Amino acid sequence: MMMKTDIWLLAALYFGGAVDAAISSNYTEAILSSGTIKLGDWQDAFNKASDFVASLSTTEKLSIITGSGAGNYSAIQGSDSSANPINYYFVTAWPAGLAMSMTWDKDAVYGQGKGLGAEFKGKGMNVAYAPTVQPLGRSPWGGRSGESYGPDSYMSGIMAGRLASGMTASGVIPSAKHYVLNEQETNRQGSSGGGGMGGGMGGGAGGSGGNSTDGGPPSMRRRQDDGNSTSSSSSGAYSVEIGDKAFHETYLAPFYDAVKGGVGGAMCSMQKINGSYGCENQDTLARYLKVELGFPGYVHPDAGAQHTSFDSANAGLDYGSSSYWSNSTLVAGIANGTFASARLDDMVIRQLMGHFKQNQEVYPDRVGYTDNVDVRGKHGDLARQYAADSIALLKNTDNALPLKNKKAISIFGLHAAPRLMGPNTALTVMSGVDATMDGHMSQNGGSAMSSAGFLVTPFQAFNERAQSDGFMLKWWLNNTVVESSGGGMQLSDGSGTEISETTLGIADGSEACVVFLNAFAGEGGDRSELANAEGDNLVNYVADNCNNTIVVVNTVGPRLLDQWATHENVTGILYGGPLGQSSGHAINDVLFGDVNPSGKLIHTIAKNESDYDPNTQISEESVINFSEGNYIDYKYFDQKNSTPRYEFGFGLSYTTFKYGNKVDIAPKTQLLSNEFASGDLAVGGREDLWDIVAEVSTDITNAGKVAGAEVAQLYVEFPAAADEPVRQLRGFHKVKVQPGKTEKASFQLRRRDLSVWNVEKQEWQIVRGEYKFNVGSSSRDLRVSNTLTV
């Protein structure tokens, strides 16, 4: 039996390699024309792209891979993000990735993707830099976790794949980012550049790179070094070291789903991986992405992420800067053997694959940012619905929520009201972003920012509700507690509509006090805190003086609540991500019972900051070792038998759900008989990895008085020989159930869902032994189980 150290050593042989490891100029397996990958429904696109490329001159090919057009191909028009086409007038500001994932609703994410894709197409952009697969959320202090789908690799993959499928259905090419292992912003470009923004290609709506912090070939100075152009800076970007098993099972796994879902692009990341930059690492780009995952599209760099000419091109970058790729580099390299003409053709073909797959020969022209082209349609209704469906109810003492028949309500906090300017923010990418937003936080920072035409805040929504429902409303739009209103003559006894201009004065006489808090971060900087002293003090002060205090938290990552969560007068807690343009309406829909909450947590909320794995803290070291392996978020808490405040998958409802007394398992024995995956390499990996090898189901009954939706979650315990976390999410089904009715929650298990990565064999393996299938309402609330022996 191999020791863990042997596995790590094997991983070093199979994955990454030394900084100076040679990059082959003739890696033919990764070239689409080699036939290594079965292209399936991409085959017709490949045939068309190949025919087109055969008609081009070398100069025209070079033009296409550096961001321009040739022949009747007018070049890529791409931009961010999964929230909206960035910087554009008349688009929908959707809920962010974290919020969409909290719906636990695959159809909702598909619906968002379809609507988002239609808006990109309507603006004339054929490539959208979405979905954001990573940062996965290894660290609760990471600055960009609000963009992606949570730290569970299964959940992240399912959601990324559904968003990609929805976008392709609208005729747009989705490009998954950031490939791969980009888990912190600090030093992603090196200490000289901090976490900041690299250059972009194209200066406006008509530029081929777009005005975006992510994507687009970088415009960078370069120097000549033995014929290989390199960046003159950024040598200090951090390098990730990771074992092969964890790399495959936690970080590579979600990209399988994205590729299967139809992404035609992949944005390589800024940092290094085992010593090599992410955009010139032949193992990650060619061997794993293009061969193992069967990715048929093109790889393009994050802003400033290309550093060389030949190493980047030979490693697998397909779209880059003319500062690096020119007649004096790549064309000369073909003549002297340091670069292959077949690889140049492959770079162009890959860029054209999505173009022909999506039938983009006839496509709208790209419009300017402020042009009067309104692409929103009815998407605003969906954005509000998805936002409401994402909100998690974490506490509800004595049915404090929903708010019904209240005569007087008070609201508190800067987060309830608009910022002093808005509704959007400056497109800045820097370290040191404020930990909270001084106003209502409905978006992420940086390239995931909203392009909202309006923003409904809780302040607006409460005023509308007070007008329609007739209750008296008071507000304290500040996070600072004020206990004295100063001097002056008091003209009444304060028993009417007059207010004492103190925090206590606003709480006094209210039947419900709602406090609004947020946690903010974004591209370029990581989080400096997981709780906020001023905001938490406000909650405690209000709760000390109001026996029905409800707290609403919107956050971009895990936000600690223990400073007040157990306060006897904190009767309700709502928790959500950045909710987009209709944030205030969505929150009020849940507060007042128009929507029964059905969101669930996609990260663990610890009791204390020290409960999180210290190894995942933001590091300023030049080498960051992901030595925790697969044990991140709830898997770490399970490993340590540590009790969180609220566990992964947790969320309450205004009704009660009961689970059946058994789990039914219907295995497909023949498909489980092969220990190792052996199907042909195809788009999305080996074909048999996608075989349905078992179906699991149980009953869900609504035992309450109102209709609701329960997210039934399937957690699998693997045989000990698999060396896996205690249990892992391997299915979820959001089931809508009417009062008194029973519905079936069902889960289809793919071969890959029961497979682990065998480092020695370099293949996916279903380990022989007993598998336990647990179904429940969260990762710690497991209601019913059954076993299957393979």
CSV table of N, CA and C in Angstrom, one decimal, residues 406-493:
chain,number,residue,atom,x,y,z
A,406,LYS,N,-48.5,43.9,11.0
A,406,LYS,CA,-47.7,44.8,11.9
A,406,LYS,C,-48.2,46.2,11.7
A,407,LYS,N,-48.3,47.0,12.9
A,407,LYS,CA,-48.7,48.4,12.8
A,407,LYS,C,-47.5,49.3,12.6
A,408,ALA,N,-46.3,48.9,13.1
A,408,ALA,CA,-45.2,49.7,13.1
A,408,ALA,C,-43.9,48.9,12.9
A,409,ILE,N,-43.1,49.3,11.9
A,409,ILE,CA,-41.8,48.5,11.6
A,409,ILE,C,-40.7,49.6,11.5
A,410,SER,N,-39.6,49.3,12.0
A,410,SER,CA,-38.4,50.1,11.8
A,410,SER,C,-37.3,49.4,11.1
A,411,ILE,N,-36.6,50.1,10.2
A,411,ILE,CA,-35.4,49.5,9.5
A,411,ILE,C,-34.2,50.2,9.9
A,412,PHE,N,-33.1,49.5,9.9
A,412,PHE,CA,-31.8,50.0,10.3
A,412,PHE,C,-30.7,49.6,9.4
A,413,GLY,N,-29.7,50.5,9.3
A,413,GLY,CA,-28.4,50.1,8.6
A,413,GLY,C,-28.2,50.8,7.3
A,414,LEU,N,-27.0,51.1,6.9
A,414,LEU,CA,-26.7,51.7,5.6
A,414,LEU,C,-27.1,50.8,4.5
A,415,HIS,N,-27.0,49.5,4.8
A,415,HIS,CA,-27.3,48.5,3.7
A,415,HIS,C,-28.8,48.6,3.3
A,416,ALA,N,-29.6,49.2,4.0
A,416,ALA,CA,-31.0,49.3,3.7
A,416,ALA,C,-31.2,50.3,2.5
A,417,ALA,N,-30.3,51.3,2.4
A,417,ALA,CA,-30.5,52.4,1.6
A,417,ALA,C,-29.5,52.5,0.4
A,418,PRO,N,-29.8,53.4,-0.6
A,418,PRO,CA,-28.8,53.5,-1.7
A,418,PRO,C,-27.5,54.1,-1.2
A,419,ARG,N,-26.4,53.8,-1.9
A,419,ARG,CA,-25.2,54.6,-1.7
A,419,ARG,C,-25.5,56.0,-2.1
A,420,LEU,N,-24.5,56.9,-1.8
A,420,LEU,CA,-24.7,58.3,-2.2
A,420,LEU,C,-24.6,58.5,-3.7
A,421,MET,N,-24.0,57.5,-4.4
A,421,MET,CA,-24.0,57.6,-5.8
A,421,MET,C,-24.3,56.1,-6.3
A,422,GLY,N,-24.8,56.0,-7.6
A,422,GLY,CA,-25.2,54.7,-8.0
A,422,GLY,C,-26.0,54.7,-9.3
A,423,PRO,N,-26.6,53.6,-9.6
A,423,PRO,CA,-26.7,52.4,-8.9
A,423,PRO,C,-25.5,51.5,-9.0
A,424,ASN,N,-24.5,51.8,-9.9
A,424,ASN,CA,-23.4,51.0,-10.1
A,424,ASN,C,-22.1,51.6,-9.5
A,425,THR,N,-21.0,50.9,-9.6
A,425,THR,CA,-19.8,51.4,-9.0
A,425,THR,C,-18.7,51.7,-10.0
A,426,ALA,N,-17.6,52.3,-9.6
A,426,ALA,CA,-16.5,52.4,-10.6
A,426,ALA,C,-15.9,51.1,-10.9
A,427,LEU,N,-15.5,50.9,-12.1
A,427,LEU,CA,-14.8,49.6,-12.5
A,427,LEU,C,-13.4,49.7,-12.0
A,428,THR,N,-13.2,49.4,-10.8
A,428,THR,CA,-11.8,49.4,-10.2
A,428,THR,C,-11.4,48.0,-9.8
A,429,VAL,N,-10.1,47.8,-9.9
A,429,VAL,CA,-9.6,46.5,-9.5
A,429,VAL,C,-8.3,46.8,-8.7
A,430,MET,N,-8.4,46.6,-7.4
A,430,MET,CA,-7.3,47.0,-6.5
A,430,MET,C,-7.5,46.2,-5.2
A,431,SER,N,-6.3,46.2,-4.5
A,431,SER,CA,-6.4,45.6,-3.1
A,431,SER,C,-6.9,46.7,-2.2
A,432,GLY,N,-7.4,46.3,-1.0
A,432,GLY,CA,-7.8,47.3,0.0
A,432,GLY,C,-9.2,47.8,-0.2
A,433,VAL,N,-10.1,47.0,-0.9
A,433,VAL,CA,-11.5,47.4,-1.1
A,433,VAL,C,-12.2,47.4,0.3
A,434,ASP,N,-13.0,48.3,0.6
A,434,ASP,CA,-13.7,48.4,1.9
A,434,ASP,C,-14.5,47.0,2.1
A,435,ALA,N,-14.4,46.6,3.4
A,435,ALA,CA,-15.0,45.3,3.8
A,435,ALA,C,-16.6,45.4,3.7
A,436,THR,N,-17.1,46.6,3.8
A,436,THR,CA,-18.6,46.7,3.7
A,436,THR,C,-18.8,47.8,2.7
A,437,MET,N,-20.0,47.8,2.1
A,437,MET,CA,-20.4,48.9,1.2
A,437,MET,C,-21.3,49.9,2.0
A,438,ASP,N,-21.0,51.1,1.8
A,438,ASP,CA,-21.8,52.2,2.5
A,438,ASP,C,-23.1,52.5,1.7
A,439,GLY,N,-24.0,51.5,1.7
A,439,GLY,CA,-25.2,51.6,1.0
A,439,GLY,C,-25.6,50.1,0.6
A,440,HIS,N,-26.6,50.0,-0.1
A,440,HIS,CA,-27.1,48.6,-0.4
A,440,HIS,C,-26.2,47.9,-1.4
A,441,MET,N,-25.7,46.7,-0.9
A,441,MET,CA,-24.8,45.9,-1.7
A,441,MET,C,-25.5,44.9,-2.5
A,442,SER,N,-25.5,45.0,-3.8
A,442,SER,CA,-26.3,44.1,-4.7
A,442,SER,C,-25.4,43.5,-5.7
A,443,GLN,N,-24.1,43.7,-5.7
A,443,GLN,CA,-23.2,43.3,-6.7
A,443,GLN,C,-21.8,43.0,-6.2
A,444,ASN,N,-21.0,42.3,-7.0
A,444,ASN,CA,-19.6,42.1,-6.7
A,444,ASN,C,-18.8,43.3,-7.2
A,445,GLY,N,-17.5,43.4,-6.8
A,445,GLY,CA,-16.7,44.4,-7.3
A,445,GLY,C,-15.9,43.9,-8.5
A,446,GLY,N,-15.2,44.8,-9.2
A,446,GLY,CA,-14.4,44.5,-10.4
A,446,GLY,C,-15.1,44.0,-11.6
A,447,SER,N,-14.6,43.1,-12.3
A,447,SER,CA,-15.2,42.7,-13.6
A,447,SER,C,-16.5,42.0,-13.5
A,448,ALA,N,-17.0,41.7,-12.2
A,448,ALA,CA,-18.3,41.1,-12.0
A,448,ALA,C,-19.3,42.1,-11.6
A,449,MET,N,-19.0,43.4,-11.7
A,449,MET,CA,-19.9,44.5,-11.3
A,449,MET,C,-21.2,44.5,-12.1
A,450,SER,N,-22.2,45.1,-11.5
A,450,SER,CA,-23.5,45.2,-12.2
A,450,SER,C,-23.4,46.3,-13.2
A,451,SER,N,-24.3,46.2,-14.2
A,451,SER,CA,-24.6,47.3,-15.1
A,451,SER,C,-26.1,47.7,-15.0
A,452,ALA,N,-26.5,47.9,-13.8
A,452,ALA,CA,-27.9,48.1,-13.5
A,452,ALA,C,-28.4,49.4,-14.0
A,453,GLY,N,-29.6,49.4,-14.6
A,453,GLY,CA,-30.3,50.6,-15.0
A,453,GLY,C,-31.0,51.2,-13.8
A,454,PHE,N,-31.2,50.5,-12.7
A,454,PHE,CA,-31.9,50.9,-11.5
A,454,PHE,C,-31.5,49.9,-10.4
A,455,LEU,N,-31.8,50.3,-9.2
A,455,LEU,CA,-31.6,49.4,-8.1
A,455,LEU,C,-32.7,49.6,-7.1
A,456,VAL,N,-33.4,48.6,-6.8
A,456,VAL,CA,-34.5,48.6,-5.8
A,456,VAL,C,-33.8,48.3,-4.5
A,457,THR,N,-33.8,49.2,-3.5
A,457,THR,CA,-33.2,48.9,-2.2
A,457,THR,C,-34.3,48.5,-1.2
A,458,PRO,N,-33.9,48.0,-0.1
A,458,PRO,CA,-34.9,47.7,0.9
A,458,PRO,C,-35.7,48.9,1.4
A,459,PHE,N,-34.9,50.1,1.4
A,459,PHE,CA,-35.6,51.3,1.8
A,459,PHE,C,-36.7,51.7,0.9
A,460,GLN,N,-36.5,51.5,-0.4
A,460,GLN,CA,-37.6,51.8,-1.4
A,460,GLN,C,-38.7,50.7,-1.2
A,461,ALA,N,-38.3,49.5,-1.1
A,461,ALA,CA,-39.3,48.4,-1.0
A,461,ALA,C,-40.2,48.5,0.2
A,462,PHE,N,-39.6,48.9,1.3
A,462,PHE,CA,-40.3,49.1,2.6
A,462,PHE,C,-41.3,50.3,2.5
A,463,ASN,N,-40.9,51.3,1.8
A,463,ASN,CA,-41.8,52.5,1.7
A,463,ASN,C,-43.0,52.1,0.8
A,464,GLU,N,-42.7,51.3,-0.3
A,464,GLU,CA,-43.8,50.9,-1.1
A,464,GLU,C,-44.7,50.0,-0.3
A,465,ARG,N,-44.2,49.1,0.5
A,465,ARG,CA,-45.0,48.2,1.3
A,465,ARG,C,-45.8,48.9,2.4
A,466,ALA,N,-45.2,49.9,3.0
A,466,ALA,CA,-45.9,50.7,4.0
A,466,ALA,C,-47.1,51.4,3.4
A,467,GLN,N,-46.8,51.9,2.1
A,467,GLN,CA,-47.9,52.6,1.4
A,467,GLN,C,-49.1,51.6,1.1
A,468,SER,N,-48.7,50.4,0.7
A,468,SER,CA,-49.8,49.5,0.3
A,468,SER,C,-50.4,48.8,1.5
A,469,ASP,N,-49.6,48.4,2.5
A,469,ASP,CA,-50.2,47.7,3.6
A,469,ASP,C,-50.7,48.5,4.8
A,470,GLY,N,-50.2,49.8,4.8
A,470,GLY,CA,-50.7,50.7,5.8
A,470,GLY,C,-50.0,50.7,7.1
A,471,PHE,N,-48.8,50.1,7.3
A,471,PHE,CA,-48.1,50.2,8.6
A,471,PHE,C,-47.3,51.4,8.6
A,472,MET,N,-46.9,51.8,9.8
A,472,MET,CA,-46.1,53.0,10.0
A,472,MET,C,-44.6,52.5,9.9
A,473,LEU,N,-43.8,53.3,9.2
A,473,LEU,CA,-42.4,53.0,8.9
A,473,LEU,C,-41.5,54.0,9.5
A,474,LYS,N,-40.4,53.6,10.2
A,474,LYS,CA,-39.4,54.5,10.6
A,474,LYS,C,-38.0,53.9,10.2
A,475,TRP,N,-37.1,54.8,10.0
A,475,TRP,CA,-35.8,54.3,9.5
A,475,TRP,C,-34.6,55.0,10.2
A,476,TRP,N,-33.5,54.2,10.3
A,476,TRP,CA,-32.2,54.6,10.8
A,476,TRP,C,-31.2,54.2,9.8
A,477,LEU,N,-30.8,55.1,8.8
A,477,LEU,CA,-30.0,54.7,7.7
A,477,LEU,C,-28.5,54.9,8.0
A,478,ASN,N,-28.1,54.2,9.0
A,478,ASN,CA,-26.7,54.4,9.5
A,478,ASN,C,-26.3,53.2,10.2
A,479,ASN,N,-25.0,52.8,10.2
A,479,ASN,CA,-24.5,51.7,11.0
A,479,ASN,C,-24.0,52.1,12.4
A,480,THR,N,-23.9,53.4,12.6
A,480,THR,CA,-23.4,53.9,13.9
A,480,THR,C,-24.6,54.1,14.9
A,481,VAL,N,-24.4,53.6,16.1
A,481,VAL,CA,-25.4,53.7,17.1
A,481,VAL,C,-25.2,55.1,17.7
A,482,VAL,N,-26.3,55.8,17.8
A,482,VAL,CA,-26.3,57.2,18.4
A,482,VAL,C,-27.3,57.1,19.6
A,483,GLU,N,-26.8,57.5,20.8
A,483,GLU,CA,-27.7,57.4,22.0
A,483,GLU,C,-28.2,58.7,22.5
A,484,SER,N,-27.7,59.8,21.9
A,484,SER,CA,-28.3,61.1,22.3
A,484,SER,C,-28.5,62.0,21.1
A,485,SER,N,-29.6,62.7,21.1
A,485,SER,CA,-29.9,63.5,19.9
A,485,SER,C,-29.5,65.0,20.2
A,486,GLY,N,-28.8,65.2,21.3
A,486,GLY,CA,-28.3,66.6,21.5
A,486,GLY,C,-29.3,67.4,22.3
A,487,GLY,N,-29.0,68.7,22.4
A,487,GLY,CA,-29.9,69.6,23.2
A,487,GLY,C,-31.1,70.0,22.5
A,488,GLY,N,-31.8,71.0,23.0
A,488,GLY,CA,-33.0,71.6,22.4
A,488,GLY,C,-34.2,71.3,23.3
A,489,MET,N,-35.2,72.1,23.0
A,489,MET,CA,-36.5,72.0,23.8
A,489,MET,C,-37.3,70.9,23.2
A,490,GLN,N,-37.8,69.9,24.0
A,490,GLN,CA,-38.7,68.9,23.6
A,490,GLN,C,-40.1,69.4,23.6
A,491,LEU,N,-40.8,69.4,22.4
A,491,LEU,CA,-42.1,70.0,22.2
A,491,LEU,C,-43.2,69.1,22.4
A,492,SER,N,-43.0,67.7,22.5
A,492,SER,CA,-44.1,66.8,22.7
A,492,SER,C,-43.5,65.6,23.5
A,493,ASP,N,-44.4,64.7,23.9
A,493,ASP,CA,-44.0,63.6,24.7
A,493,ASP,C,-43.5,62.4,23.9
